[in-house]
């Protein structure tokens, strides 16, 4: 899949509106495993759809679980504790929440029911320790082999049918490296409880206790009541068996909420708060306690079941010194908020950052320094002094294939609001932004839906040119490559023409068509509906592309009142992080201040040929000579009309794409853009 190399954020200055969070990663992967082991079918609602849940789903499918998706519901038919497949090679990406519990589960199942499984992941997964879990399982009689470096994945798990596990003695596991080892044992060991209760004893201080609470709460939903004695001993009762709760709802991800809580604390000023939906005061996730830390830094926050509302309070934010053991993931967001405080902050108890998707302490220190902050890195701490008011620097922030580094980086884009700053804010470049796919594939879309910038800070690239010059294709490809918004202005004129046709208004009735154009109830699909368009609730995707609609558009677009009526609608497309606009007058009339203007040309003969091939490939018969005559007639009308004739802006760059493929054209424009807006390395 194409991954955009970087995403440039203009200086952001507001957030408002609502965000709906995707499902929690921690809950999703635990629920999937439990549902996969349980007897019966579990309906899982609002499951997270991300890289980490994809690998878990693929693993469950390989093990023989039934998976059936129906909109926002996934039906999982579980194994009832009985292996269907006794051999599998499972690739688990960089998902710790899949690797650790599956390693424990399959080790136990192989040892008792017979099997041969290998678990592997991306190179970073093979650097993330699992030795403490292996050491806890081996004394039970599990055969576990590290295929690479001892103590790290990939692992091979083997056993013979009819094997018995030594469950009488307590199972000891370290608690101070990753709580996922204890979670893995808690999820897997009910499988070995037929003959007697099992006791797990934690060695060393247990970190990330809230994640253990999630594990215990979900085990209880599946009928397994673990007795907890302090945070040292956990007893799984004899005969514990996973029972499907029937249906289960996955709450929104509290760690993902932290980015929006921070954005609200920094930039939700004036009227309405930023409302975050999907997680709230009733959450079972430990990271919801991030709210307390944000309050301590001065945010104004209200919450209820399933929602949180945030508003800027104290400004600048108050510096914070905090032991973050209980909120290891959301603590990264505090490091970003520290940039907006009026003094140095210090986060302690974050040793686990070193064994996550990347060494997060080192990564955070490196990237915050690029922005102008002074950072002290300790073995399990980080201290951050914000940049001086005018010491912020435009920076290209690396993300280390770590979703949280990328989401954190976006919060640097509010730098223009930093207290005491004179002059404009600076842009922030995020490298490999799509690594957010691990837990929040639509993170940037969600951010852009609520974040605002001064219009002159939002860059625009215009692509104007005659009919069939390929500007629509070029503009769409540019928008994808840059991660920007797209305005196909021709579609607005086409829709205005259709509206007139539907209402029996003549395309020459200037006032009549202008009135309809001013009230166009037009919706462009996004996400799964990208590329589809609705007018007054009726889908017009096909109708828009008809030649007859193009001719109608050419007529109504010659009417000055119609052009005026559509002007404001076009300006509204200028939204963060940037806009690619295609049409006839984008560079001359609508966005005269565009940062880069391109005028596409290709000979009429070539354009007629392209249109001809396009029609033939759709099974529509066509005549190349009459197509060419039509094109030339439309060119003449578009170029010679009195308002906004189709001509290159004085400062436009001409691109004759007669002999260029689409990729070459896109690359040419991207190169021009890099020259116009060089980014400090
Ligand atoms: O780009 P297109 O073929 O979808 O445009 C349809 C008609 O709309 C075209 O004949 C010219 C007109 N148009 C315009 O006048 N100004 C624009 N910005 C875009 C399109």
CSV table of C-alpha atoms and ligand atoms in Angstrom, one decimal, residues 464-468 471-472 488-494 544-545 549-558 563 570 582-586 590 611 634-635 637-638 641 643-644 646, ligand 1:
chain,number,residue,atom,x,y,z
A,464,UNK,CA,-6.4,24.7,-13.7
A,465,UNK,CA,-6.8,23.6,-17.3
A,466,UNK,CA,-9.2,22.8,-20.1
A,467,UNK,CA,-11.6,19.9,-20.2
A,468,UNK,CA,-10.0,16.4,-20.4
A,471,UNK,CA,-6.4,17.9,-14.0
A,472,UNK,CA,-9.0,16.0,-12.0
A,488,UNK,CA,-13.1,19.4,-7.7
A,489,UNK,CA,-14.8,22.7,-8.5
A,490,UNK,CA,-16.2,21.4,-11.8
A,491,UNK,CA,-18.3,19.1,-9.7
A,492,UNK,CA,-20.0,22.1,-8.1
A,493,UNK,CA,-20.9,23.6,-11.5
A,494,UNK,CA,-22.0,20.1,-12.7
A,544,UNK,CA,-22.0,14.0,-12.4
A,545,UNK,CA,-19.6,12.3,-14.9
A,549,UNK,CA,-23.8,17.1,-17.4
A,550,UNK,CA,-20.5,18.6,-18.4
A,551,UNK,CA,-22.2,20.5,-21.2
A,552,UNK,CA,-24.8,21.8,-18.8
A,553,UNK,CA,-22.0,22.8,-16.4
A,554,UNK,CA,-20.3,24.7,-19.2
A,555,UNK,CA,-23.4,26.7,-19.8
A,556,UNK,CA,-24.3,27.5,-16.2
A,557,UNK,CA,-20.7,28.3,-15.3
A,558,UNK,CA,-20.7,31.2,-17.9
A,563,UNK,CA,-20.1,31.9,-10.1
A,570,UNK,CA,-15.3,26.9,-2.7
A,582,UNK,CA,-8.8,22.0,-9.6
A,583,UNK,CA,-10.9,23.8,-12.1
A,584,UNK,CA,-10.7,26.7,-14.5
A,585,UNK,CA,-10.3,29.8,-12.3
A,586,UNK,CA,-8.8,28.4,-9.1
A,590,UNK,CA,-10.9,31.8,-6.2
A,611,UNK,CA,-11.6,10.9,-23.5
A,634,UNK,CA,-16.2,23.9,-24.8
A,635,UNK,CA,-12.6,25.2,-24.7
A,637,UNK,CA,-16.7,28.9,-24.5
A,638,UNK,CA,-14.7,28.4,-21.2
A,641,UNK,CA,-16.6,33.9,-21.6
A,643,UNK,CA,-16.3,36.0,-16.3
A,644,UNK,CA,-13.4,33.9,-15.1
A,646,UNK,CA,-10.1,29.6,-18.4
B,1,LIG,O1,-13.8,20.3,-14.9
B,1,LIG,P1,-15.2,19.8,-15.3
B,1,LIG,O2,-15.2,19.2,-16.7
B,1,LIG,O3,-15.9,19.0,-14.3
B,1,LIG,O4,-16.0,21.2,-15.4
B,1,LIG,C1,-17.3,21.2,-15.9
B,1,LIG,C2,-17.6,22.6,-16.5
B,1,LIG,O5,-17.6,23.6,-15.4
B,1,LIG,C3,-16.6,23.1,-17.5
B,1,LIG,O6,-17.2,23.2,-18.7
B,1,LIG,C4,-16.2,24.5,-17.0
B,1,LIG,C5,-16.9,24.7,-15.8
B,1,LIG,N1,-16.0,25.1,-14.7
B,1,LIG,C6,-15.7,26.4,-14.5
B,1,LIG,O7,-16.2,27.3,-15.2
B,1,LIG,N2,-14.9,26.8,-13.4
B,1,LIG,C7,-14.4,25.9,-12.6
B,1,LIG,N3,-13.6,26.3,-11.6
B,1,LIG,C8,-14.6,24.5,-12.9
B,1,LIG,C9,-15.4,24.1,-13.9
